[in-house]
Coordinates of C-alpha atoms in Angstrom, one line a residue:
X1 CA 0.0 0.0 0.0
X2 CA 1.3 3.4 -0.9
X3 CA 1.9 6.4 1.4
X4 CA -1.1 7.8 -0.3
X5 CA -3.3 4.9 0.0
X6 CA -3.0 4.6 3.8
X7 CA -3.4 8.2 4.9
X8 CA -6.6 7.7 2.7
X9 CA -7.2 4.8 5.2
X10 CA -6.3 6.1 8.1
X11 CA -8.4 9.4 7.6
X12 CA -11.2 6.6 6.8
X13 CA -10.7 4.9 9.8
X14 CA -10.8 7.9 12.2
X15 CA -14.0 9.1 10.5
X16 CA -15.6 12.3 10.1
X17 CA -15.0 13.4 13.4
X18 CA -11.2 13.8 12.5
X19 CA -11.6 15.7 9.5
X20 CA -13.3 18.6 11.9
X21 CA -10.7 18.4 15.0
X22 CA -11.5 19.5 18.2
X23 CA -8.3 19.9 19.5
X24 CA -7.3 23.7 20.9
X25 CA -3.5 24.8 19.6
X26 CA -0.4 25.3 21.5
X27 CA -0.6 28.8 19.7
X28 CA -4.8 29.7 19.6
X29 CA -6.2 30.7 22.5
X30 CA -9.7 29.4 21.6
X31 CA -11.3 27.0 23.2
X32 CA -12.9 24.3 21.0
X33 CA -16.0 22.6 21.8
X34 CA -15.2 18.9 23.8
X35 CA -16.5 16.0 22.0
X36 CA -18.5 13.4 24.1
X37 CA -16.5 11.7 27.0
X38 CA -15.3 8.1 26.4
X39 CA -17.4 5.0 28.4
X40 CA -15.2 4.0 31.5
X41 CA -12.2 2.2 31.0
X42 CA -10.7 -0.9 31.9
X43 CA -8.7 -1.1 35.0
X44 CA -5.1 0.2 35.1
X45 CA -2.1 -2.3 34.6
X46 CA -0.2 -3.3 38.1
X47 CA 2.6 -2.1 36.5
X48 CA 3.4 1.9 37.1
X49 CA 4.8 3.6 34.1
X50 CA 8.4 4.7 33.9
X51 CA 9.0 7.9 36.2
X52 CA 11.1 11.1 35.0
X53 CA 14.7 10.6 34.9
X54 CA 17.2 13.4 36.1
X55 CA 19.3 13.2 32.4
X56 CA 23.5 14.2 33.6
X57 CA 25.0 16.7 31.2
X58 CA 21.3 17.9 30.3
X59 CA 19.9 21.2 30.9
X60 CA 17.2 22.4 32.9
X61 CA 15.5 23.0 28.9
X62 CA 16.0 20.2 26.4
X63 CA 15.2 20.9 23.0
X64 CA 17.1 18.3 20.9
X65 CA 18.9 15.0 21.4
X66 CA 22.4 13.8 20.4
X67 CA 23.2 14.8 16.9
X68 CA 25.5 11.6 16.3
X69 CA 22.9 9.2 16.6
X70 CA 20.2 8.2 13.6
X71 CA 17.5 8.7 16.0
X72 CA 14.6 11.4 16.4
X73 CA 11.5 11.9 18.6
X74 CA 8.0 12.6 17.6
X75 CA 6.4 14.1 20.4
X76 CA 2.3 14.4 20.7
X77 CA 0.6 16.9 22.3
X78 CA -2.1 14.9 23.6
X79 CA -5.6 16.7 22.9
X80 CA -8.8 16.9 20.7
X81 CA -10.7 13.6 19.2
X82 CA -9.7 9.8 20.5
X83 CA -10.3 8.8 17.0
X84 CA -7.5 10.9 15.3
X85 CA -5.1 9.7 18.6
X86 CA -5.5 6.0 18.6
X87 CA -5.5 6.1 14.4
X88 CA -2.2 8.1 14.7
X89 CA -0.6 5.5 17.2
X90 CA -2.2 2.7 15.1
X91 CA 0.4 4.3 12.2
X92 CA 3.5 4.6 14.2
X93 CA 3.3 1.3 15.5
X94 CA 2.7 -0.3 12.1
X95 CA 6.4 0.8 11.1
X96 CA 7.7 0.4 14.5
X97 CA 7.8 3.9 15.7
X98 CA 7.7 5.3 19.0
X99 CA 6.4 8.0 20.2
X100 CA 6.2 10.5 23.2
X101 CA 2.7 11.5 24.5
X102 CA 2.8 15.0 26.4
X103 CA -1.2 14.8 27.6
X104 CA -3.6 17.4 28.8
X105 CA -5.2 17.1 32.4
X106 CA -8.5 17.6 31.3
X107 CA -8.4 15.4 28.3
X108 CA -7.0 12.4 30.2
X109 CA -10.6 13.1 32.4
X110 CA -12.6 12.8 29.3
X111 CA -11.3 9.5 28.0
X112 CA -8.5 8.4 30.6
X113 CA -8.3 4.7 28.9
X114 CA -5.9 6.5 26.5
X115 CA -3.3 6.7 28.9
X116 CA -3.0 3.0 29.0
X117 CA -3.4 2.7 25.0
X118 CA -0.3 5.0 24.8
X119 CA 1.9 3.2 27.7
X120 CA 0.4 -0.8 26.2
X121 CA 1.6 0.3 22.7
X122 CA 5.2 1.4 24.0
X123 CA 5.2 4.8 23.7
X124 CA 5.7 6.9 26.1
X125 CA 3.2 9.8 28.4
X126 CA 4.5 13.1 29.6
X127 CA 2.5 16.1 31.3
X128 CA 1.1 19.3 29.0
X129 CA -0.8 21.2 31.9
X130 CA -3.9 20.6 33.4
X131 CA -6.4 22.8 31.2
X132 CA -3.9 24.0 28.1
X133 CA -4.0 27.3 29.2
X134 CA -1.6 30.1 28.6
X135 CA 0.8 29.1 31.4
X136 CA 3.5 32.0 31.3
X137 CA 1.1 34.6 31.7
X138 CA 0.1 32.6 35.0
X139 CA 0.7 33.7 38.9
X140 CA 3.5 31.2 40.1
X141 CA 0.4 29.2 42.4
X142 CA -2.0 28.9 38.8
X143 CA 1.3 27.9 36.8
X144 CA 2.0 25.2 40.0
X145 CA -1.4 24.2 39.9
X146 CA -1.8 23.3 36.0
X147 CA 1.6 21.0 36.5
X148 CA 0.7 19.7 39.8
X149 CA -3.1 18.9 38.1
X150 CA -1.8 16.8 35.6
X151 CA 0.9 15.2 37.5
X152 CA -1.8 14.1 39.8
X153 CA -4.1 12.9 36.9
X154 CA -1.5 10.7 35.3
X155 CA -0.1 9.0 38.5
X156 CA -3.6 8.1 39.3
X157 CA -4.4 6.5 36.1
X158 CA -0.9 5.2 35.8
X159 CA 1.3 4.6 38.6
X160 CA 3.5 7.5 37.6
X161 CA 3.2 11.8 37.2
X162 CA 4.8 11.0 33.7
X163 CA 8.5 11.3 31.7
X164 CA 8.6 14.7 30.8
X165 CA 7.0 18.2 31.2
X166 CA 5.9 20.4 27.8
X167 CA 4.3 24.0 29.3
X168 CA 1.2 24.9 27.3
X169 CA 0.7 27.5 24.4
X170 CA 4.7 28.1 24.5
X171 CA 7.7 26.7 22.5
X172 CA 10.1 27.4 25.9
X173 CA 9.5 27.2 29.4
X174 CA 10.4 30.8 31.7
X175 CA 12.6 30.6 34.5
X176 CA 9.4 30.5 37.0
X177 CA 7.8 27.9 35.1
X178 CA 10.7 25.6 34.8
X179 CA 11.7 25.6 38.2
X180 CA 8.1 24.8 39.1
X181 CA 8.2 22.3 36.9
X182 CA 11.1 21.1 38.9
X183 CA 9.3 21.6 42.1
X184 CA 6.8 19.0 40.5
X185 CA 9.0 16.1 40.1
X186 CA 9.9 16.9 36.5
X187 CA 13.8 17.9 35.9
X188 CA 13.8 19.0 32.6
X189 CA 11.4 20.5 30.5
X190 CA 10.8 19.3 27.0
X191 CA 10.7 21.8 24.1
X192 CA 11.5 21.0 20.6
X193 CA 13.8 22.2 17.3
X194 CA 11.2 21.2 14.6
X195 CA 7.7 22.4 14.4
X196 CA 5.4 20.8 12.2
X197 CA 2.8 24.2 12.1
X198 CA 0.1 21.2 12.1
X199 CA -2.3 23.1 14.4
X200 CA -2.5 25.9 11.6
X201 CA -4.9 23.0 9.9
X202 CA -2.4 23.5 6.7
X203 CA -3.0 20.3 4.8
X204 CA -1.0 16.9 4.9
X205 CA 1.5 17.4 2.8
X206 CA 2.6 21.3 4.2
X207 CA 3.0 19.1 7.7
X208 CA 4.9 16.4 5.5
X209 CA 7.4 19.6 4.2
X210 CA 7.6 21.5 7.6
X211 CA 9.2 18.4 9.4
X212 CA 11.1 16.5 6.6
X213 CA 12.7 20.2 5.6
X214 CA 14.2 20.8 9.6
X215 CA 14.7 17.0 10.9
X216 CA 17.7 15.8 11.2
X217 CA 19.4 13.8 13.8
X218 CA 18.5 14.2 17.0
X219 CA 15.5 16.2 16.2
X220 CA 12.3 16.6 18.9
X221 CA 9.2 17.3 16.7
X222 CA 6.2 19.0 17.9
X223 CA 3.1 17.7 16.4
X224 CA -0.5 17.5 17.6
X225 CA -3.2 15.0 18.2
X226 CA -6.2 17.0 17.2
X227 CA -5.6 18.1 13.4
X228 CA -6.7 15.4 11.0
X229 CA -3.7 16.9 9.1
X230 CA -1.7 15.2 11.2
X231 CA -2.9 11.8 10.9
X232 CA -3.2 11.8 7.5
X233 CA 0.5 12.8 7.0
X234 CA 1.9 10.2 9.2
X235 CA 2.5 7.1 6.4
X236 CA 4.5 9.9 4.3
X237 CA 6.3 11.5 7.4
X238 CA 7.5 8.4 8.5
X239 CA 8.2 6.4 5.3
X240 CA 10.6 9.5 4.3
X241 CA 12.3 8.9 8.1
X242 CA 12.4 5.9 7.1
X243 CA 14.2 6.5 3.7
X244 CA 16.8 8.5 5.9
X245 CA 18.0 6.1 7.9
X246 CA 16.1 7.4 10.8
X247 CA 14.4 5.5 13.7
X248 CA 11.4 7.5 15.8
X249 CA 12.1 6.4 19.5
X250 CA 10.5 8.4 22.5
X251 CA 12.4 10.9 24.2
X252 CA 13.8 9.0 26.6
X253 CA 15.2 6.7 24.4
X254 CA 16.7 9.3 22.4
X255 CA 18.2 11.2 25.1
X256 CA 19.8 8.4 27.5

């Protein structure tokens, strides 16, 4: 099946409800309209999920792995429609790929069996705020409040507050905000070199362009959940890493 053919499937397969995301930008400040929450899911697994890691040699602010390596991350910001997440994890696993998760408080509460669909298919699950709100402009307790929120929501569903830290509608973290994040549990925050502008909603193959034109190795990506862009550029994105010689691993992976 061609690249073509299975973003035609995938787009399918998440159905009309990912062709008209619901998911709210790192960038936009409007709120979109939650779709309905997901029935209750299973139990958790016994087995917590891996914990952040104090990385030696790292900064405070990590926005790109080794350079030497043939390795990249593709990191999630987990929002918007359960259809367009599970068919965009569906994709990485079918060529192997890894990703990072970094989830949204109040999206975990809507449909919280997600977080065990991204930890069961080997990827991993980070924190992105409670409510995706505009967290610089925040007093130091609200900034404290949207980490500590969804630190609280992931170790409940899964044994752990997450690997890594994103701050919400921002590329980079302030001072306050990453030493709260510290305060947290979280030692470095997680920004990115490559941004795939998928939130702009500007069609597959612009995301396709933005990301293959920056990656290279050691590359963190930012892309999104909630753009049916996104999930329908996937086969192309990752068959061209694939071409490269490079392998998507999560974050941890990439940095250790």
């Amino acid at each position: 099946m061609t690249s073509i053919d299975r973003r035609s499937a995938l787009l399918a397969g998440a159905g009309a409800v990912a062709a008209s995301a619901l998911a709210t930008s790192c960038s936009d400040g409007r709120a979109a309209p939650a779709p309905p929450a997901a029935p209750t899911p299973p139990a958790r697994s016994a087995s917590p999920a891996p914990a952040p890691r104090r990385l030696p040699g790292q900064p405070a602010q990590i926005t790109h792995g080794p350079r030497d390596r043939d390795l990249v991350a593709l990191t999630f910001h987990g929002h918007g429609d359960p259809a367009i997440a599970t068919a965009a994890l569906t994709e990485a696993e079918r060529v192997g790929a890894r990703i990072t998760v970094l989830a949204v408080g109040s999206w975990l509460d809507r449909y919280p069996h997600l977080a065990r669909r991204i930890l069961d298919g080997g990827h991993e699950l980070g924190n992105h705020t409670q409510r995706h709100l505009g967290i610089s402009q925040m007093s130091e307790a609200e900034a404290y409040a949207e980490i500590a929120d969804c630190a609280e929501r992931l170790r409940r569903l899964t044994g752990s507050i997450g690997t890594w830290f994103r701050p919400s509608r921002t590329k980079d973290a302030t001072l306050l905000v990453t030493r709260l994040a510290a305060r947290a549990g979280y030692p470095h925050v997680l920004s990115y070199d490559v941004d795939s502008l998928d939130f702009t909603s500007p069609g597959a193959l612009a995301v396709v362009r933005n990301v293959t034109g920056q990656i290279r190795r050691g590359s963190v990506v930012s892309l999104h959940f909630g753009h049916a862009d996104t999930v329908t550029a996937l086969p192309a994105l990752l068959d061209d890493l694939q071409r490269r010689g490079l392998r998507a691993v999560t974050t941890t992976e990439l940095l250790i």
